[in-house]
Coordinates of C-alpha atoms and ligand atoms in Angstrom, one line a residue:
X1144 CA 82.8 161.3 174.5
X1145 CA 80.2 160.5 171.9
X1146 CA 80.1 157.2 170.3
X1147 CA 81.4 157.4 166.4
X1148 CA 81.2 154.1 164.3
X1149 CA 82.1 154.4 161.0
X1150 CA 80.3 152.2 158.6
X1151 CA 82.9 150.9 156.0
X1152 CA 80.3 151.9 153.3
X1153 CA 79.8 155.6 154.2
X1154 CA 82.8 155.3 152.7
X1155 CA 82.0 156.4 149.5
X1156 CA 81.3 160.0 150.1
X1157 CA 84.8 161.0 150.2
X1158 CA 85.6 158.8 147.2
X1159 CA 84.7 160.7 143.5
X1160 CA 84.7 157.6 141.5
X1161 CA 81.7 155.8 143.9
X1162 CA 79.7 158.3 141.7
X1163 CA 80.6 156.6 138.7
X1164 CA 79.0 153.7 139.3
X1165 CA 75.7 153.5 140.3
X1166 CA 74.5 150.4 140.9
X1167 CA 77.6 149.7 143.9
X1168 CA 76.5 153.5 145.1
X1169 CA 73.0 152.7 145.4
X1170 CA 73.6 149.4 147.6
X1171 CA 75.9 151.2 149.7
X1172 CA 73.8 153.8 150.8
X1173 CA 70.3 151.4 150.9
X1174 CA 72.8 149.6 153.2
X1175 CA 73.7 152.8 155.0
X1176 CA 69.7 153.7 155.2
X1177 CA 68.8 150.5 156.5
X1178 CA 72.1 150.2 158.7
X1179 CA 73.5 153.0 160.0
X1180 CA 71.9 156.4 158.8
X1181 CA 73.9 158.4 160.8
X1182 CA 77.2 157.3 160.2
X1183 CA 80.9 159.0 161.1
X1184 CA 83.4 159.4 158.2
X1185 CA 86.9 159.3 159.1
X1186 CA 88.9 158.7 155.8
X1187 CA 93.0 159.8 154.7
X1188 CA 93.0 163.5 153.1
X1189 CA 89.1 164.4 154.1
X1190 CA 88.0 166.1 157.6
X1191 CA 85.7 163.4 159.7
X1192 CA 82.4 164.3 159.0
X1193 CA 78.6 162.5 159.7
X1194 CA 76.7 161.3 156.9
X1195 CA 73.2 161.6 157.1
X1196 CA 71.3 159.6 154.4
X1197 CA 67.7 159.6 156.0
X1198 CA 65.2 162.3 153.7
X1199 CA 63.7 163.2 157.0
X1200 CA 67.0 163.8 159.3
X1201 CA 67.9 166.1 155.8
X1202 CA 65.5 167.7 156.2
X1203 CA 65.5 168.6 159.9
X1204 CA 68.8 169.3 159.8
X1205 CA 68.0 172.3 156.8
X1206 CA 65.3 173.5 158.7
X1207 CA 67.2 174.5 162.1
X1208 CA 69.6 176.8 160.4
X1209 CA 70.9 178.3 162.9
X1210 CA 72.0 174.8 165.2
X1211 CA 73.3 173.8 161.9
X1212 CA 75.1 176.2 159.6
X1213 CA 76.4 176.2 156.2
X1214 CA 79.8 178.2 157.6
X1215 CA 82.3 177.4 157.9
X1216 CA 82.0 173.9 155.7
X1217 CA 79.2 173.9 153.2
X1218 CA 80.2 171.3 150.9
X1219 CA 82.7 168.3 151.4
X1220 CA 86.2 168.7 149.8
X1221 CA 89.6 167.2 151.0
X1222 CA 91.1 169.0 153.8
X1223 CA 93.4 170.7 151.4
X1224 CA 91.0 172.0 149.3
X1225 CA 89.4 173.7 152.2
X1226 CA 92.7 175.1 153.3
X1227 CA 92.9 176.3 149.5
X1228 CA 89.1 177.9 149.6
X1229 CA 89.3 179.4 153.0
X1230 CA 92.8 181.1 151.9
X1231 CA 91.3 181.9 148.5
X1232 CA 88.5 183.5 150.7
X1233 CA 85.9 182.7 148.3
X1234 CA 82.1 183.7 149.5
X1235 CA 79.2 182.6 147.7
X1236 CA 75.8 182.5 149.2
X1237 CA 76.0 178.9 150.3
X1238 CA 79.2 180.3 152.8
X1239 CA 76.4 182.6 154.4
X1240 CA 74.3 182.2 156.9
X1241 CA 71.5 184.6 157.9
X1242 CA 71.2 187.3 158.4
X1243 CA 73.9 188.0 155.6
X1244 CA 72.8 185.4 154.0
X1245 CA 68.8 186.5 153.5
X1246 CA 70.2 190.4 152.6
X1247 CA 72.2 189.1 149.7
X1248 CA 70.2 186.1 148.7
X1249 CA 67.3 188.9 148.4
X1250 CA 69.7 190.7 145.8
X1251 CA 69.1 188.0 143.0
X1252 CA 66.1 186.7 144.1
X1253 CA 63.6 188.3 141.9
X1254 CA 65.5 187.4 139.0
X1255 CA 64.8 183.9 139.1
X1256 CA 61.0 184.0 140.6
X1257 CA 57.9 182.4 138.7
X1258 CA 57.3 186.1 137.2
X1259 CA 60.4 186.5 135.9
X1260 CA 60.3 182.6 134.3
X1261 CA 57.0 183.7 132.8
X1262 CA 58.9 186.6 130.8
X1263 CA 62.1 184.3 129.9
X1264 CA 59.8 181.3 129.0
X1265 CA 59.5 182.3 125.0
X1266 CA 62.9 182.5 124.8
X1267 CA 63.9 178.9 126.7
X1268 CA 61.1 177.3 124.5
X1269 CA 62.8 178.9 121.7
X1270 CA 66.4 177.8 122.8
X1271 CA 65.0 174.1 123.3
X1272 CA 64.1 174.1 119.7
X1273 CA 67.2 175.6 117.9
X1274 CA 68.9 172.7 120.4
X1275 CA 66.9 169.9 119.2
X1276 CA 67.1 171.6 116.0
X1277 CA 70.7 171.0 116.0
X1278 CA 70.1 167.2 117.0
X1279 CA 68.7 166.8 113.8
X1280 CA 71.7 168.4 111.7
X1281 CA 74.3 167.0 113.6
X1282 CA 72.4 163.4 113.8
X1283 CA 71.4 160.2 113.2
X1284 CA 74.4 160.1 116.3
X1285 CA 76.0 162.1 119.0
X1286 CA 77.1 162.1 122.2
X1287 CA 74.3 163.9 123.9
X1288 CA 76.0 165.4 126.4
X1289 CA 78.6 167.3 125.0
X1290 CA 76.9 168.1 121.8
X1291 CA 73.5 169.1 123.0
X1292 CA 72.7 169.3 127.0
X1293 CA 75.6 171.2 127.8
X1294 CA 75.0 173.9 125.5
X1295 CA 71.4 175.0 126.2
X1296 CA 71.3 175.4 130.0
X1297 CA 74.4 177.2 129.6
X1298 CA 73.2 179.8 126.7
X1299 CA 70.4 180.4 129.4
X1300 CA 72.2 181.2 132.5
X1301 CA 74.8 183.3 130.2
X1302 CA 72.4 185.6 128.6
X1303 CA 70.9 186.4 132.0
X1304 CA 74.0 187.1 133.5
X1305 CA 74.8 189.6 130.8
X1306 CA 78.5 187.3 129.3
X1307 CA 79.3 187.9 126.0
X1308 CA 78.5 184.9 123.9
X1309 CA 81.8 184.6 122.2
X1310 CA 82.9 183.8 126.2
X1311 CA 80.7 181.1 126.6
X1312 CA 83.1 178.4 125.5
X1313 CA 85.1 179.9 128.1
X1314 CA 82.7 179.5 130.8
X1315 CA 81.6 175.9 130.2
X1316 CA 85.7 175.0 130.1
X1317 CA 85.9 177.1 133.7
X1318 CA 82.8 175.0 135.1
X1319 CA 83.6 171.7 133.9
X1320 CA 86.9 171.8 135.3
X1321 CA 85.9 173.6 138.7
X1322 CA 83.3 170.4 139.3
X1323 CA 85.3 168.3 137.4
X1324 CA 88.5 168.7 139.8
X1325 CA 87.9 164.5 140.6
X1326 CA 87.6 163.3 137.2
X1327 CA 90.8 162.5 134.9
X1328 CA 89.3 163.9 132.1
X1329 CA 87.5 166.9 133.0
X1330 CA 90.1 168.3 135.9
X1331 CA 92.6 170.7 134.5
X1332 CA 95.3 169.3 136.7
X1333 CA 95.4 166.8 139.5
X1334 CA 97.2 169.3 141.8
X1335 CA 94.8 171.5 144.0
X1336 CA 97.1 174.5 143.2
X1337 CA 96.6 174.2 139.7
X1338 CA 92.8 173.3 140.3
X1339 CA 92.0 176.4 142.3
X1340 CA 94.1 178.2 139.4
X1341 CA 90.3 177.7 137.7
X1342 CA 88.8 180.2 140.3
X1343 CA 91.7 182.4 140.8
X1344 CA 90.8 183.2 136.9
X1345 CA 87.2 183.3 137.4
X1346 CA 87.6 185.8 139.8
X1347 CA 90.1 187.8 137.1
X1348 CA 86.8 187.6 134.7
X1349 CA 84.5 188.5 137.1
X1350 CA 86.5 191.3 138.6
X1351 CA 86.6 192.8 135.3
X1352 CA 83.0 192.6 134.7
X1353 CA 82.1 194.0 137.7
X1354 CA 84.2 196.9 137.0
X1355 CA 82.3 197.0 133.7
X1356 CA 79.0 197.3 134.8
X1357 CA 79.6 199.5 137.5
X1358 CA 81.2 202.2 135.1
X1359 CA 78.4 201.5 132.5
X1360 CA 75.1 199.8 134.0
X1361 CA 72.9 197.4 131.7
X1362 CA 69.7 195.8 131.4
X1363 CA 71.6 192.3 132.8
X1364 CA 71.6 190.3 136.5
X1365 CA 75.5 190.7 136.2
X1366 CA 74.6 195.1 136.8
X1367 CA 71.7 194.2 139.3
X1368 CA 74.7 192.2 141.6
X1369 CA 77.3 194.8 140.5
X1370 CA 75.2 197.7 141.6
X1371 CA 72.9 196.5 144.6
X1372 CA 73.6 197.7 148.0
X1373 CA 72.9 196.6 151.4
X1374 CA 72.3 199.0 153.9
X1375 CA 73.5 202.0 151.6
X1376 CA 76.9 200.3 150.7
X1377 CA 77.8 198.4 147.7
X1378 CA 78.5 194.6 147.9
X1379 CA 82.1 193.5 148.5
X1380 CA 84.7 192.9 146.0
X1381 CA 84.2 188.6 147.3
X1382 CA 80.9 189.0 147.9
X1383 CA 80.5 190.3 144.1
X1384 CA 82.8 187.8 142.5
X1385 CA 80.9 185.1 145.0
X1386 CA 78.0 185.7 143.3
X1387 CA 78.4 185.3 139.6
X1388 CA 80.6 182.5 140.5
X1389 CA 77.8 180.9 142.1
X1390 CA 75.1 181.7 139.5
X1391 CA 77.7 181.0 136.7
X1392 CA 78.7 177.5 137.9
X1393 CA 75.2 176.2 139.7
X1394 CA 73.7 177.5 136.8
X1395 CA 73.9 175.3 133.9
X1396 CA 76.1 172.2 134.9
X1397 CA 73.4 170.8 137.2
X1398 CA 70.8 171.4 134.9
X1399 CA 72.4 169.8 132.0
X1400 CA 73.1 166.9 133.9
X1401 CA 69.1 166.2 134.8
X1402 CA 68.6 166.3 130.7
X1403 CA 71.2 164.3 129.9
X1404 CA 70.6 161.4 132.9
X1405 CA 66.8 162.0 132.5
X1406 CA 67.7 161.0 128.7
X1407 CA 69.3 158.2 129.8
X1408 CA 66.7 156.9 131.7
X1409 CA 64.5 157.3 129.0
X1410 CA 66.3 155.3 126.9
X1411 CA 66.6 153.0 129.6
X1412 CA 62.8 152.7 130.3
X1413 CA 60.7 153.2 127.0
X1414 CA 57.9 152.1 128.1
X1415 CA 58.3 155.2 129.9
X1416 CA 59.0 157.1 126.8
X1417 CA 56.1 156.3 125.1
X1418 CA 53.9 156.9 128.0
X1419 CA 55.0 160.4 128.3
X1420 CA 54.7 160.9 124.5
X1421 CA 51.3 159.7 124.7
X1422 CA 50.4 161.6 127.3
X1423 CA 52.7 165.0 127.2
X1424 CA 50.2 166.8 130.1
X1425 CA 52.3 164.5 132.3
X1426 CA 55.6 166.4 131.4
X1427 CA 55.4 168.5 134.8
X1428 CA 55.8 166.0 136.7
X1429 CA 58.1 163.9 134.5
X1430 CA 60.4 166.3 134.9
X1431 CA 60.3 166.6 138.6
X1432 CA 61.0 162.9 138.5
X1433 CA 63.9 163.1 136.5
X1434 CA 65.5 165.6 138.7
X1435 CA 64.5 163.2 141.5
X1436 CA 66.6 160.2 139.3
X1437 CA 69.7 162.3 138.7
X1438 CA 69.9 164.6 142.0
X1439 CA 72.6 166.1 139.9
X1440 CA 73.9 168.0 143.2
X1441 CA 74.9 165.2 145.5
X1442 CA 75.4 166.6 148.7
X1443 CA 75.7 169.7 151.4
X1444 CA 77.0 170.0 154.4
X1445 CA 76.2 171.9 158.0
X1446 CA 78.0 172.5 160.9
X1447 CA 76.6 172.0 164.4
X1448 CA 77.2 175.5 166.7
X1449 CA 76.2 173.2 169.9
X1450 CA 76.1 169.7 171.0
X1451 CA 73.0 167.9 169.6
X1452 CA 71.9 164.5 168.0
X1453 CA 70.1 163.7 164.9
X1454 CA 68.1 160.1 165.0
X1455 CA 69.7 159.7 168.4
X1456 CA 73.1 159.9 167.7
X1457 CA 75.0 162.9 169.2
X1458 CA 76.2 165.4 167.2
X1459 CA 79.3 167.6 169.4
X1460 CA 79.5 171.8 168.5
X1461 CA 81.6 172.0 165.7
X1462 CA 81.2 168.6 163.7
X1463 CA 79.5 168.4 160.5
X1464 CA 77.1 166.5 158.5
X1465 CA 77.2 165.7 154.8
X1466 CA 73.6 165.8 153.7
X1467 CA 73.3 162.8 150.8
X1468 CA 70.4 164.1 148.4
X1469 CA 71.6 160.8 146.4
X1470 CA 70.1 158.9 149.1
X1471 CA 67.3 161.1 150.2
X1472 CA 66.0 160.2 147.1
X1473 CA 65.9 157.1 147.3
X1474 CA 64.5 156.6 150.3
X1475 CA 61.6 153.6 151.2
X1476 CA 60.1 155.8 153.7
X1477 CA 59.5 158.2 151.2
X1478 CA 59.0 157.1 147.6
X1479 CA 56.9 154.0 146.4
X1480 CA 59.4 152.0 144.8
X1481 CA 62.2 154.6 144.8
X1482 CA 64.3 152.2 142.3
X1483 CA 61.4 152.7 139.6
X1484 CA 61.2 155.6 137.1
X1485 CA 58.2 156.9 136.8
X1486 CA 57.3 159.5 134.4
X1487 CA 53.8 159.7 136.7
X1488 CA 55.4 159.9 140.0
X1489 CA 53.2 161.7 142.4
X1490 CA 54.0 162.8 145.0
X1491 CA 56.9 163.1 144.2
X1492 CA 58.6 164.9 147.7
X1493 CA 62.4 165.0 146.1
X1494 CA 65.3 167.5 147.7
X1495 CA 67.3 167.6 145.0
X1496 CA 66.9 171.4 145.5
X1497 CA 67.5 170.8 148.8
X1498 CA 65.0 172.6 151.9
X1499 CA 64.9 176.0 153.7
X1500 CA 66.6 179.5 153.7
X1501 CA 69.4 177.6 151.4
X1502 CA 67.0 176.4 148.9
X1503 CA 68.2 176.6 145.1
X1504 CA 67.3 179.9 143.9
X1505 CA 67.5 178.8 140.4
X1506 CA 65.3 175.5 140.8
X1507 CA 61.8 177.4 139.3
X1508 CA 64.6 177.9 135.9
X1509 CA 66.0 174.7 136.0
X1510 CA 62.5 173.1 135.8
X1511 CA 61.3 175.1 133.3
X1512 CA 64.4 174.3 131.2
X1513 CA 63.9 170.9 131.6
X1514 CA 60.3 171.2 130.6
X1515 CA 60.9 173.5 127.5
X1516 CA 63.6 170.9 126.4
X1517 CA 61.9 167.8 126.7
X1518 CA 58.6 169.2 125.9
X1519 CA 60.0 169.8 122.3
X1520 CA 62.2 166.5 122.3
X1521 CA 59.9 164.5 122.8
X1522 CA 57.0 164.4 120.1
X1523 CA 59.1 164.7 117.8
X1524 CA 61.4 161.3 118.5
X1525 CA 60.7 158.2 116.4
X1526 CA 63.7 156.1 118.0
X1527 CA 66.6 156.5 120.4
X1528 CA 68.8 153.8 121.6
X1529 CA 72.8 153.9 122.9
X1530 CA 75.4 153.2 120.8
X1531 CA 77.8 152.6 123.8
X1532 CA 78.6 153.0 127.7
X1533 CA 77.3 156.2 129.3
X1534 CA 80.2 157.4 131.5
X1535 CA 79.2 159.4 134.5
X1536 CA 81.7 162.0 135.8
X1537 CA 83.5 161.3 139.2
X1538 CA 82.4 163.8 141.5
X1539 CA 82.0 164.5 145.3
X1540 CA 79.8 167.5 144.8
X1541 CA 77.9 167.9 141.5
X1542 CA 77.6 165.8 137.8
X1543 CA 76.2 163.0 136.3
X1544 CA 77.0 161.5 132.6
X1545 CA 79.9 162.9 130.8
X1546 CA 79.2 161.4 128.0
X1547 CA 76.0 159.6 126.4
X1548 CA 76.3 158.4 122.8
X1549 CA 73.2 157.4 120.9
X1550 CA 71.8 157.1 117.8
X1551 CA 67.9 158.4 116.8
X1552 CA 65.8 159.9 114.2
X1553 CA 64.0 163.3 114.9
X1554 CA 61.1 164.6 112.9
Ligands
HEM2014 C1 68.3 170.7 138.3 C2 69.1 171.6 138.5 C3 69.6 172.1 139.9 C4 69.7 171.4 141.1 C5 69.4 169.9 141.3 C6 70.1 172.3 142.1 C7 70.4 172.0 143.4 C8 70.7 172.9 144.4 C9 70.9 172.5 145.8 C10 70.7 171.1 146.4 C11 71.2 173.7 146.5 C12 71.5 173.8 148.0 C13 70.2 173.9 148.7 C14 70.3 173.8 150.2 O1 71.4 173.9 150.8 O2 69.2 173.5 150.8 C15 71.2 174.7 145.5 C16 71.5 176.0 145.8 C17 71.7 177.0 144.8 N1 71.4 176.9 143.5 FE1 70.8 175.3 142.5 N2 70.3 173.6 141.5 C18 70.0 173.5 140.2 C19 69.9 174.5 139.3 C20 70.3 175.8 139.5 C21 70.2 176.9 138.6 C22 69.7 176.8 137.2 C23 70.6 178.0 139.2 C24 70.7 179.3 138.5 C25 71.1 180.4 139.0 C26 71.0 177.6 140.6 C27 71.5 178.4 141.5 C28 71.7 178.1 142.9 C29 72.1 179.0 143.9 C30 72.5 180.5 143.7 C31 72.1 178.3 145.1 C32 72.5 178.9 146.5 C33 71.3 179.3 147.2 C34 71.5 179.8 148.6 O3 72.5 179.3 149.3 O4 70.7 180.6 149.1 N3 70.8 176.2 140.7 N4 70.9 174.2 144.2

């Protein structure tokens, strides 16, 4: 029988509001780097699982997909909200694993490759500036979130998926409160019934639009998923739904959250600010290091198909690891100085998009949203400063702030 020792902070995976606070996260898993990097989570309500917080057992464990699979667990919820997904039967392409996984991951794929970005990238810049735009009008204070960096990412991801914009109100509600199940103010109810009532209509819409664009093909991804085939025969009804879910929900929350906490940061460091402003060829990488400072997407999991170990530990068939990207990043043996944000950072060898057959197919869009956005924000900000707390949403699986209100002028 393998050895399991729980270390009392890998505690604070399976508890939402240890994202809140960032400060107490961050010493709790430096401790758990330092301490016990491959620790065993047995907590009320949540399956035992391993943590892994160490960037290179990460990403060891992404490359050897097939000892360590994304079925039957890919992310950590509480053992009812597993019972709830597995009976909901819900099958996006981080439930896959090869070779399923490659033949419908192949179905999107060229939607979101550099080509593609090069064609959408006029109309992101363009999107960037009508929201900065709207900074102006609705300034000299808002909270940034949920006036601005919410919006844009989510206008994006929309129009390529083909949704009506009068629905896109709709869409944001459905995604805050599918990631927001943890948080009191963004969950819809604190009953897991009610919660997974979110996807049960989200599958109602996306029924419906499949249907659509099968009768009537468009110009949209939302006809390329309805209408692609593998070997001859059309996708699945779950495997359809699956899909926009995925690109619907992954799509714009995560995103907004690196433009919002890369904001925040800086606010936080102006120094920082001005260096970038002085020096906007440095925006590139800027951006990567803000989606290294937010790793909006906290963790994954994988399942081990036979015994194994990871940094010496054994690992039995059948037990899974939680892969902390909040840590990964963070990591000394990685990052010079991972505490300090650095507009310059280079390299910068983040996983925020995570590593291997699973790595985020939208993560060439995400950077150039962040780019486009920040690129316009930027030179034309004269001062920016907080005009209260941040909040940050409580989260097992993806967010970062809910709300950040400041005050600024804008040329
Ligand atoms: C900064 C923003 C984003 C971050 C940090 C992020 C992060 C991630 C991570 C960590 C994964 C799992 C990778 C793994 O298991 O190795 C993932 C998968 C995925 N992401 Fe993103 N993501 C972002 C934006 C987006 C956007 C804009 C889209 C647009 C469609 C998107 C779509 C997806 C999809 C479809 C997958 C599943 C890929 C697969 O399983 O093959 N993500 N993302």
């Amino acid at each position: 029988m393998a050895t399991r020792i729980m270390d009392e902070a890998a505690k604070v995976f399976a508890d939402p509001k240890s994202y809140t606070d960032e400060a107490a996260l961050h010493a709790a898993l430096t401790h758990l780097r330092a301490n016990a990097p491959v620790s065993w989570v047995d907590v009320p309500n949540y399956r035992p699982f391993w943590a892994i917080t160490k960037h290179a057992d990460i990403m060891a464990i992404e490359r050897a997909n097939t000892l360590f699979t994304n079925s039957p667990r890919p992310v950590l919820t509480t053992a009812a909200g597993d019972d709830q997904q597995a009976a909901i039967g819900v099958k996006t392409l981080i439930h896959h694993d090869d070779p399923e996984h490659r033949a419908i991951r192949a179905i999107g794929a060229d939607w979101f490759r550099p080509k593609a970005m090069r064609a959408l990238k006029v109309r992101v810049d363009e999107l960037a500036k009508r929201y900065v735009d709207q900074m102006v009008a609705a300034g000299p204070e808002c909270d940034f979130v949920q006036e601005v960096a919410v919006n844009y990412p989510l206008y994006v991801i929309m129009s390529m998926l083909g949704i009506p914009e009068s629905d896109f109100p709709q869409m944001l509600k459905y995604t805050q409160e599918l990631f927001g199940t943890d948080d009191e103010e963004m969950q819809r109810s604190s009953s897991i019934e009610e919660s997974m009532g979110v996807l049960l209509e989200m599958f109602a819409y996306f029924n419906e639009l499949t249907a659509a664009r099968r009768a009537t093909p468009t110009e949209d991804l939302a006809s390329a998923i309805a209408n692609a085939t593998i070997d001859g025969e059309p996708l699945s009804d779950i495997d359809t739904v699956s899909y926009y879910l995925i690109i619907a929900t992954a799509g714009h929350d995560t995103t907004s959250a690196v433009i919002s906490g890369g904001l925040h940061a800086l606010i936080e460091h102006p120094e920082q600010r001005r260096r970038l402003r002085d020096n906007m060829d440095l925006m590139p990488l800027a951006a990567e290091e803000m989606i290294r400072w937010v790793t909006p997407v906290k963790e994954f999991m994988r399942t081990a198909q036979q015994d194994t170990e990871v940094r010496g530990v054994p690992i039995a068939a059948g037990e899974s690891v939680l892969l902390s990207y909040v840590s990964s990043n963070r990591d000394e043996d990685v990052f010079d100085e991972p505490f300090r944000f650095d507009v310059g950072r280079e390299p910068n060898k983040h996983n925020a998009f995570g590593y291997g057959v699973h790595f985020c197919l939208g993560a060439a869009l995400a950077r150039m949203e962040v780019n486009s956005f920040f690129s316009e924000l930027i030179p034309r900000l004269n001062e920016i400063e907080l005009t209260g707390d941040p909040a940050y949403t409580a989260t097992i699986f993806v967010g970062g702030p809910k709300h950040l209100p400041i005050r600024y002028s804008l040329k």
